[in-house]
Amino acid sequence: MRPQYIPWLVFWVPVIAVHGAYGIGWWEGVAYQCNPYIQGCTTISRAAREGNAIFFFRALMMPLAAVLVLFWCLQSVWLQRMTGKSHWLIFILGSIGALFLILYVDFLGTEGDFNRFLRRYGVIFYFGLTVLAQIMSISSLHKVRNTLEPAIQRYMQLQLALIMFCWVLAMGNLVIKGIGFSWADMMENNIEWFFALCMSLHFPFVALMWKRTGFRWQFNNEA
């Protein structure tokens, strides 16, 4: 089995789900007609739950959770081969993040304070645990960087740049909301879209790493 197609799925599915859902809402006339990356007119959640967009969004994002669990399983196996150490914690954190994705998607578009609470913390823990697993993956590779070929090191550096950008976005959002600027909500929406995109961009570099190292895996034999 050549598993490098799995991280490509993990990248493309949410990108298509989010932007496709927004496009459906735009076409149906129920979504804000703007560029959310620039104008910050809507959140990802609001764009995905308007009209029939929510059915498209759920149809893609629910199966993605299972693909994410498989991805983090394969990532932990690959990291073990690259570093000679077990990385079960990365698998656990990434998988728990995938479960919170299910929680978020399941309650998206529902009414009530409790449902809103579950939806909000579902997406927070999905983002947070996924990025944490990404950071731990980069850290484990960094410890053996001298044994990695130059191409792998370049991919790792690009992943690190994406993580740092996500961190800057998160810190900037906290500062903006703390000061209480009148445009804080708009900027928070901007940051949410860019944060989600940067988080997703981590996975294509994993695919390139797996391909570069000739990573193969079988269910009945991991050797």
PDB file of C-alpha atoms in Angstrom:
ATOM      1  CA  MET A   1       0.000   0.000   0.000  1.00  0.00           C
ATOM      2  CA  ARG A   2       1.278   3.455  -0.931  1.00  0.00           C
ATOM      3  CA  PRO A   3      -0.254   5.640   1.759  1.00  0.00           C
ATOM      4  CA  GLN A   4       0.903   9.035   0.455  1.00  0.00           C
ATOM      5  CA  TYR A   5      -2.564   9.515  -1.030  1.00  0.00           C
ATOM      6  CA  ILE A   6      -4.071   9.652   2.467  1.00  0.00           C
ATOM      7  CA  PRO A   7      -2.551  13.045   3.445  1.00  0.00           C
ATOM      8  CA  TRP A   8      -3.597  14.432   0.068  1.00  0.00           C
ATOM      9  CA  LEU A   9      -7.163  13.425   0.936  1.00  0.00           C
ATOM     10  CA  VAL A  10      -6.810  15.053   4.356  1.00  0.00           C
ATOM     11  CA  PHE A  11      -5.778  18.242   2.573  1.00  0.00           C
ATOM     12  CA  TRP A  12      -8.248  18.361  -0.296  1.00  0.00           C
ATOM     13  CA  VAL A  13     -11.435  17.166   1.426  1.00  0.00           C
ATOM     14  CA  PRO A  14     -11.745  20.067   3.931  1.00  0.00           C
ATOM     15  CA  VAL A  15     -10.634  22.609   1.323  1.00  0.00           C
ATOM     16  CA  ILE A  16     -13.319  21.405  -1.078  1.00  0.00           C
ATOM     17  CA  ALA A  17     -15.906  21.049   1.714  1.00  0.00           C
ATOM     18  CA  VAL A  18     -15.420  24.560   3.088  1.00  0.00           C
ATOM     19  CA  HIS A  19     -15.123  26.431  -0.188  1.00  0.00           C
ATOM     20  CA  GLY A  20     -17.724  24.268  -1.923  1.00  0.00           C
ATOM     21  CA  ALA A  21     -20.234  24.852   0.882  1.00  0.00           C
ATOM     22  CA  TYR A  22     -19.591  28.589   0.707  1.00  0.00           C
ATOM     23  CA  GLY A  23     -20.051  28.467  -3.064  1.00  0.00           C
ATOM     24  CA  ILE A  24     -23.370  26.651  -2.685  1.00  0.00           C
ATOM     25  CA  GLY A  25     -24.581  29.222  -0.176  1.00  0.00           C
ATOM     26  CA  TRP A  26     -23.491  32.023  -2.497  1.00  0.00           C
ATOM     27  CA  TRP A  27     -25.307  30.422  -5.444  1.00  0.00           C
ATOM     28  CA  GLU A  28     -28.459  29.977  -3.359  1.00  0.00           C
ATOM     29  CA  GLY A  29     -28.261  33.570  -2.155  1.00  0.00           C
ATOM     30  CA  VAL A  30     -28.073  32.701   1.547  1.00  0.00           C
ATOM     31  CA  ALA A  31     -24.352  33.354   2.096  1.00  0.00           C
ATOM     32  CA  TYR A  32     -22.567  36.685   2.338  1.00  0.00           C
ATOM     33  CA  GLN A  33     -21.208  37.502  -1.101  1.00  0.00           C
ATOM     34  CA  CYS A  34     -17.651  38.546  -0.412  1.00  0.00           C
ATOM     35  CA  ASN A  35     -14.096  37.218  -0.164  1.00  0.00           C
ATOM     36  CA  PRO A  36     -13.928  35.913   3.427  1.00  0.00           C
ATOM     37  CA  TYR A  37     -10.116  35.841   3.352  1.00  0.00           C
ATOM     38  CA  ILE A  38     -10.037  39.603   2.753  1.00  0.00           C
ATOM     39  CA  GLN A  39     -13.304  41.041   4.008  1.00  0.00           C
ATOM     40  CA  GLY A  40     -13.962  38.670   6.921  1.00  0.00           C
ATOM     41  CA  CYS A  41     -17.698  38.821   6.307  1.00  0.00           C
ATOM     42  CA  THR A  42     -18.474  35.318   7.555  1.00  0.00           C
ATOM     43  CA  THR A  43     -17.094  32.442   9.585  1.00  0.00           C
ATOM     44  CA  ILE A  44     -16.477  28.965   8.214  1.00  0.00           C
ATOM     45  CA  SER A  45     -19.322  27.632  10.370  1.00  0.00           C
ATOM     46  CA  ARG A  46     -21.807  30.220   9.128  1.00  0.00           C
ATOM     47  CA  ALA A  47     -20.761  29.656   5.515  1.00  0.00           C
ATOM     48  CA  ALA A  48     -21.163  25.879   5.874  1.00  0.00           C
ATOM     49  CA  ARG A  49     -24.550  25.807   7.597  1.00  0.00           C
ATOM     50  CA  GLU A  50     -26.546  28.093   5.312  1.00  0.00           C
ATOM     51  CA  GLY A  51     -29.131  26.498   2.996  1.00  0.00           C
ATOM     52  CA  ASN A  52     -28.200  23.188   1.379  1.00  0.00           C
ATOM     53  CA  ALA A  53     -24.505  23.825   1.954  1.00  0.00           C
ATOM     54  CA  ILE A  54     -24.644  22.000   5.277  1.00  0.00           C
ATOM     55  CA  PHE A  55     -25.510  18.686   3.562  1.00  0.00           C
ATOM     56  CA  PHE A  56     -22.538  19.019   1.232  1.00  0.00           C
ATOM     57  CA  PHE A  57     -20.280  19.997   4.146  1.00  0.00           C
ATOM     58  CA  ARG A  58     -21.381  17.119   6.366  1.00  0.00           C
ATOM     59  CA  ALA A  59     -21.141  14.572   3.547  1.00  0.00           C
ATOM     60  CA  LEU A  60     -17.454  15.361   3.152  1.00  0.00           C
ATOM     61  CA  MET A  61     -16.341  16.224   6.676  1.00  0.00           C
ATOM     62  CA  MET A  62     -17.896  13.274   8.526  1.00  0.00           C
ATOM     63  CA  PRO A  63     -15.906  10.656   6.549  1.00  0.00           C
ATOM     64  CA  LEU A  64     -12.835  12.889   6.865  1.00  0.00           C
ATOM     65  CA  ALA A  65     -12.735  12.120  10.589  1.00  0.00           C
ATOM     66  CA  ALA A  66     -12.150   8.433   9.837  1.00  0.00           C
ATOM     67  CA  VAL A  67      -9.491   9.304   7.268  1.00  0.00           C
ATOM     68  CA  LEU A  68      -7.772  11.505   9.859  1.00  0.00           C
ATOM     69  CA  VAL A  69      -7.596   8.616  12.333  1.00  0.00           C
ATOM     70  CA  LEU A  70      -6.002   6.470   9.632  1.00  0.00           C
ATOM     71  CA  PHE A  71      -3.624   9.290   8.731  1.00  0.00           C
ATOM     72  CA  TRP A  72      -2.385   9.748  12.295  1.00  0.00           C
ATOM     73  CA  CYS A  73      -1.942   5.996  12.630  1.00  0.00           C
ATOM     74  CA  LEU A  74       0.214   5.943   9.500  1.00  0.00           C
ATOM     75  CA  GLN A  75       2.070   9.085  10.559  1.00  0.00           C
ATOM     76  CA  SER A  76       3.019   7.486  13.880  1.00  0.00           C
ATOM     77  CA  VAL A  77       4.260   4.369  12.050  1.00  0.00           C
ATOM     78  CA  TRP A  78       6.322   6.453   9.619  1.00  0.00           C
ATOM     79  CA  LEU A  79       7.787   8.580  12.408  1.00  0.00           C
ATOM     80  CA  GLN A  80       8.772   5.451  14.301  1.00  0.00           C
ATOM     81  CA  ARG A  81      10.642   4.224  11.237  1.00  0.00           C
ATOM     82  CA  MET A  82      12.354   7.579  10.773  1.00  0.00           C
ATOM     83  CA  THR A  83      13.324   8.152  14.407  1.00  0.00           C
ATOM     84  CA  GLY A  84      13.414   4.681  15.940  1.00  0.00           C
ATOM     85  CA  LYS A  85      11.040   5.793  18.704  1.00  0.00           C
ATOM     86  CA  SER A  86       7.354   5.213  19.401  1.00  0.00           C
ATOM     87  CA  HIS A  87       4.975   8.085  18.643  1.00  0.00           C
ATOM     88  CA  TRP A  88       1.705   6.725  19.969  1.00  0.00           C
ATOM     89  CA  LEU A  89       0.892  10.064  21.654  1.00  0.00           C
ATOM     90  CA  ILE A  90       0.768  11.795  18.278  1.00  0.00           C
ATOM     91  CA  PHE A  91      -1.697   9.175  17.074  1.00  0.00           C
ATOM     92  CA  ILE A  92      -3.853   9.595  20.196  1.00  0.00           C
ATOM     93  CA  LEU A  93      -3.923  13.402  20.055  1.00  0.00           C
ATOM     94  CA  GLY A  94      -4.670  13.489  16.332  1.00  0.00           C
ATOM     95  CA  SER A  95      -7.392  10.856  16.687  1.00  0.00           C
ATOM     96  CA  ILE A  96      -9.067  12.691  19.573  1.00  0.00           C
ATOM     97  CA  GLY A  97      -9.003  15.816  17.426  1.00  0.00           C
ATOM     98  CA  ALA A  98     -10.805  13.846  14.693  1.00  0.00           C
ATOM     99  CA  LEU A  99     -13.503  12.836  17.202  1.00  0.00           C
ATOM    100  CA  PHE A 100     -14.035  16.492  18.086  1.00  0.00           C
ATOM    101  CA  LEU A 101     -14.422  17.182  14.367  1.00  0.00           C
ATOM    102  CA  ILE A 102     -17.358  14.746  14.354  1.00  0.00           C
ATOM    103  CA  LEU A 103     -18.853  16.564  17.337  1.00  0.00           C
ATOM    104  CA  TYR A 104     -18.507  19.919  15.577  1.00  0.00           C
ATOM    105  CA  VAL A 105     -19.976  18.760  12.271  1.00  0.00           C
ATOM    106  CA  ASP A 106     -22.814  16.856  13.934  1.00  0.00           C
ATOM    107  CA  PHE A 107     -24.041  19.910  15.844  1.00  0.00           C
ATOM    108  CA  LEU A 108     -23.382  22.412  13.080  1.00  0.00           C
ATOM    109  CA  GLY A 109     -26.604  24.181  12.144  1.00  0.00           C
ATOM    110  CA  THR A 110     -28.480  23.140  15.295  1.00  0.00           C
ATOM    111  CA  GLU A 111     -30.098  25.606  17.689  1.00  0.00           C
ATOM    112  CA  GLY A 112     -29.756  26.058  21.445  1.00  0.00           C
ATOM    113  CA  ASP A 113     -27.057  27.198  23.855  1.00  0.00           C
ATOM    114  CA  PHE A 114     -25.899  23.668  24.684  1.00  0.00           C
ATOM    115  CA  ASN A 115     -25.588  22.726  21.018  1.00  0.00           C
ATOM    116  CA  ARG A 116     -23.707  25.949  20.378  1.00  0.00           C
ATOM    117  CA  PHE A 117     -21.382  25.096  23.273  1.00  0.00           C
ATOM    118  CA  LEU A 118     -20.654  21.640  21.843  1.00  0.00           C
ATOM    119  CA  ARG A 119     -20.117  23.068  18.370  1.00  0.00           C
ATOM    120  CA  ARG A 120     -17.767  25.763  19.591  1.00  0.00           C
ATOM    121  CA  TYR A 121     -15.583  23.520  21.715  1.00  0.00           C
ATOM    122  CA  GLY A 122     -15.701  20.781  19.104  1.00  0.00           C
ATOM    123  CA  VAL A 123     -13.995  22.995  16.553  1.00  0.00           C
ATOM    124  CA  ILE A 124     -11.592  24.479  19.132  1.00  0.00           C
ATOM    125  CA  PHE A 125     -10.330  21.052  20.204  1.00  0.00           C
ATOM    126  CA  TYR A 126     -10.253  19.808  16.613  1.00  0.00           C
ATOM    127  CA  PHE A 127      -8.009  22.679  15.559  1.00  0.00           C
ATOM    128  CA  GLY A 128      -5.971  22.650  18.757  1.00  0.00           C
ATOM    129  CA  LEU A 129      -5.243  18.916  18.933  1.00  0.00           C
ATOM    130  CA  THR A 130      -4.558  18.661  15.213  1.00  0.00           C
ATOM    131  CA  VAL A 131      -2.016  21.481  15.328  1.00  0.00           C
ATOM    132  CA  LEU A 132      -0.477  20.011  18.490  1.00  0.00           C
ATOM    133  CA  ALA A 133      -0.017  16.656  16.729  1.00  0.00           C
ATOM    134  CA  GLN A 134       1.539  18.509  13.799  1.00  0.00           C
ATOM    135  CA  ILE A 135       3.959  20.328  16.116  1.00  0.00           C
ATOM    136  CA  MET A 136       4.962  17.072  17.812  1.00  0.00           C
ATOM    137  CA  SER A 137       5.551  15.462  14.416  1.00  0.00           C
ATOM    138  CA  ILE A 138       7.859  18.295  13.364  1.00  0.00           C
ATOM    139  CA  SER A 139       9.646  18.189  16.719  1.00  0.00           C
ATOM    140  CA  SER A 140      10.327  14.454  16.446  1.00  0.00           C
ATOM    141  CA  LEU A 141      11.808  14.896  12.969  1.00  0.00           C
ATOM    142  CA  HIS A 142      13.841  17.888  14.084  1.00  0.00           C
ATOM    143  CA  LYS A 143      15.649  15.706  16.630  1.00  0.00           C
ATOM    144  CA  VAL A 144      16.982  13.484  13.831  1.00  0.00           C
ATOM    145  CA  ARG A 145      17.312  16.209  11.192  1.00  0.00           C
ATOM    146  CA  ASN A 146      20.971  15.400  10.536  1.00  0.00           C
ATOM    147  CA  THR A 147      19.967  11.942   9.303  1.00  0.00           C
ATOM    148  CA  LEU A 148      17.309  13.274   6.918  1.00  0.00           C
ATOM    149  CA  GLU A 149      17.940  14.025   3.283  1.00  0.00           C
ATOM    150  CA  PRO A 150      17.851  17.722   2.229  1.00  0.00           C
ATOM    151  CA  ALA A 151      14.429  17.482   0.571  1.00  0.00           C
ATOM    152  CA  ILE A 152      12.835  16.152   3.777  1.00  0.00           C
ATOM    153  CA  GLN A 153      14.493  18.940   5.753  1.00  0.00           C
ATOM    154  CA  ARG A 154      13.071  21.558   3.365  1.00  0.00           C
ATOM    155  CA  TYR A 155       9.572  20.125   3.700  1.00  0.00           C
ATOM    156  CA  MET A 156       9.959  20.149   7.470  1.00  0.00           C
ATOM    157  CA  GLN A 157      11.054  23.795   7.424  1.00  0.00           C
ATOM    158  CA  LEU A 158       8.004  24.738   5.367  1.00  0.00           C
ATOM    159  CA  GLN A 159       5.769  22.906   7.827  1.00  0.00           C
ATOM    160  CA  LEU A 160       7.413  24.788  10.672  1.00  0.00           C
ATOM    161  CA  ALA A 161       6.804  28.092   8.871  1.00  0.00           C
ATOM    162  CA  LEU A 162       3.104  27.213   8.566  1.00  0.00           C
ATOM    163  CA  ILE A 163       2.911  26.352  12.276  1.00  0.00           C
ATOM    164  CA  MET A 164       4.607  29.620  13.211  1.00  0.00           C
ATOM    165  CA  PHE A 165       2.170  31.534  11.011  1.00  0.00           C
ATOM    166  CA  CYS A 166      -0.743  29.780  12.736  1.00  0.00           C
ATOM    167  CA  TRP A 167       0.725  30.759  16.103  1.00  0.00           C
ATOM    168  CA  VAL A 168       1.069  34.390  14.998  1.00  0.00           C
ATOM    169  CA  LEU A 169      -2.554  34.377  13.806  1.00  0.00           C
ATOM    170  CA  ALA A 170      -3.777  32.919  17.115  1.00  0.00           C
ATOM    171  CA  MET A 171      -1.795  35.394  19.214  1.00  0.00           C
ATOM    172  CA  GLY A 172      -2.871  38.287  17.011  1.00  0.00           C
ATOM    173  CA  ASN A 173      -6.503  37.296  17.424  1.00  0.00           C
ATOM    174  CA  LEU A 174      -6.156  37.258  21.214  1.00  0.00           C
ATOM    175  CA  VAL A 175      -4.550  40.698  21.214  1.00  0.00           C
ATOM    176  CA  ILE A 176      -7.145  42.199  18.885  1.00  0.00           C
ATOM    177  CA  LYS A 177     -10.062  40.817  20.880  1.00  0.00           C
ATOM    178  CA  GLY A 178      -8.414  41.832  24.155  1.00  0.00           C
ATOM    179  CA  ILE A 179      -8.027  45.445  23.033  1.00  0.00           C
ATOM    180  CA  GLY A 180     -11.589  45.434  21.729  1.00  0.00           C
ATOM    181  CA  PHE A 181     -11.205  47.037  18.320  1.00  0.00           C
ATOM    182  CA  SER A 182     -14.461  47.701  16.494  1.00  0.00           C
ATOM    183  CA  TRP A 183     -13.293  45.494  13.628  1.00  0.00           C
ATOM    184  CA  ALA A 184     -12.227  42.609  15.918  1.00  0.00           C
ATOM    185  CA  ASP A 185     -15.014  40.271  14.747  1.00  0.00           C
ATOM    186  CA  MET A 186     -14.163  40.824  11.091  1.00  0.00           C
ATOM    187  CA  MET A 187     -10.475  40.162  11.773  1.00  0.00           C
ATOM    188  CA  GLU A 188     -11.322  37.029  13.774  1.00  0.00           C
ATOM    189  CA  ASN A 189     -13.195  35.720  10.739  1.00  0.00           C
ATOM    190  CA  ASN A 190     -10.199  36.473   8.501  1.00  0.00           C
ATOM    191  CA  ILE A 191      -7.878  34.682  10.898  1.00  0.00           C
ATOM    192  CA  GLU A 192     -10.160  31.637  11.098  1.00  0.00           C
ATOM    193  CA  TRP A 193     -10.079  31.133   7.317  1.00  0.00           C
ATOM    194  CA  PHE A 194      -6.311  31.559   7.070  1.00  0.00           C
ATOM    195  CA  PHE A 195      -5.679  29.380  10.133  1.00  0.00           C
ATOM    196  CA  ALA A 196      -7.742  26.523   8.698  1.00  0.00           C
ATOM    197  CA  LEU A 197      -5.977  26.793   5.339  1.00  0.00           C
ATOM    198  CA  CYS A 198      -2.500  26.849   6.897  1.00  0.00           C
ATOM    199  CA  MET A 199      -3.344  23.861   9.081  1.00  0.00           C
ATOM    200  CA  SER A 200      -4.474  21.921   6.006  1.00  0.00           C
ATOM    201  CA  LEU A 201      -1.332  22.848   4.056  1.00  0.00           C
ATOM    202  CA  HIS A 202       0.717  20.808   6.541  1.00  0.00           C
ATOM    203  CA  PHE A 203      -0.564  17.543   5.052  1.00  0.00           C
ATOM    204  CA  PRO A 204       0.701  17.808   1.438  1.00  0.00           C
ATOM    205  CA  PHE A 205       4.243  18.088   2.795  1.00  0.00           C
ATOM    206  CA  VAL A 206       3.671  14.883   4.766  1.00  0.00           C
ATOM    207  CA  ALA A 207       2.601  13.213   1.514  1.00  0.00           C
ATOM    208  CA  LEU A 208       5.805  14.417  -0.159  1.00  0.00           C
ATOM    209  CA  MET A 209       7.884  13.131   2.756  1.00  0.00           C
ATOM    210  CA  TRP A 210       6.223   9.715   2.660  1.00  0.00           C
ATOM    211  CA  LYS A 211       6.758   9.474  -1.096  1.00  0.00           C
ATOM    212  CA  ARG A 212      10.367  10.639  -0.830  1.00  0.00           C
ATOM    213  CA  THR A 213      11.180   7.961   1.737  1.00  0.00           C
ATOM    214  CA  GLY A 214       9.316   5.222  -0.138  1.00  0.00           C
ATOM    215  CA  PHE A 215       6.942   4.667   2.764  1.00  0.00           C
ATOM    216  CA  ARG A 216       4.774   1.581   2.353  1.00  0.00           C
ATOM    217  CA  TRP A 217       2.430  -0.029   4.829  1.00  0.00           C
ATOM    218  CA  GLN A 218       0.239  -3.086   5.056  1.00  0.00           C
ATOM    219  CA  PHE A 219      -2.503  -3.862   7.571  1.00  0.00           C
ATOM    220  CA  ASN A 220      -1.133  -7.318   8.255  1.00  0.00           C
ATOM    221  CA  ASN A 221       2.547  -6.472   8.186  1.00  0.00           C
ATOM    222  CA  GLU A 222       4.121  -3.175   9.172  1.00  0.00           C
ATOM    223  CA  ALA A 223       7.651  -4.325   8.397  1.00  0.00           C
TER     224      ALA A 223
END
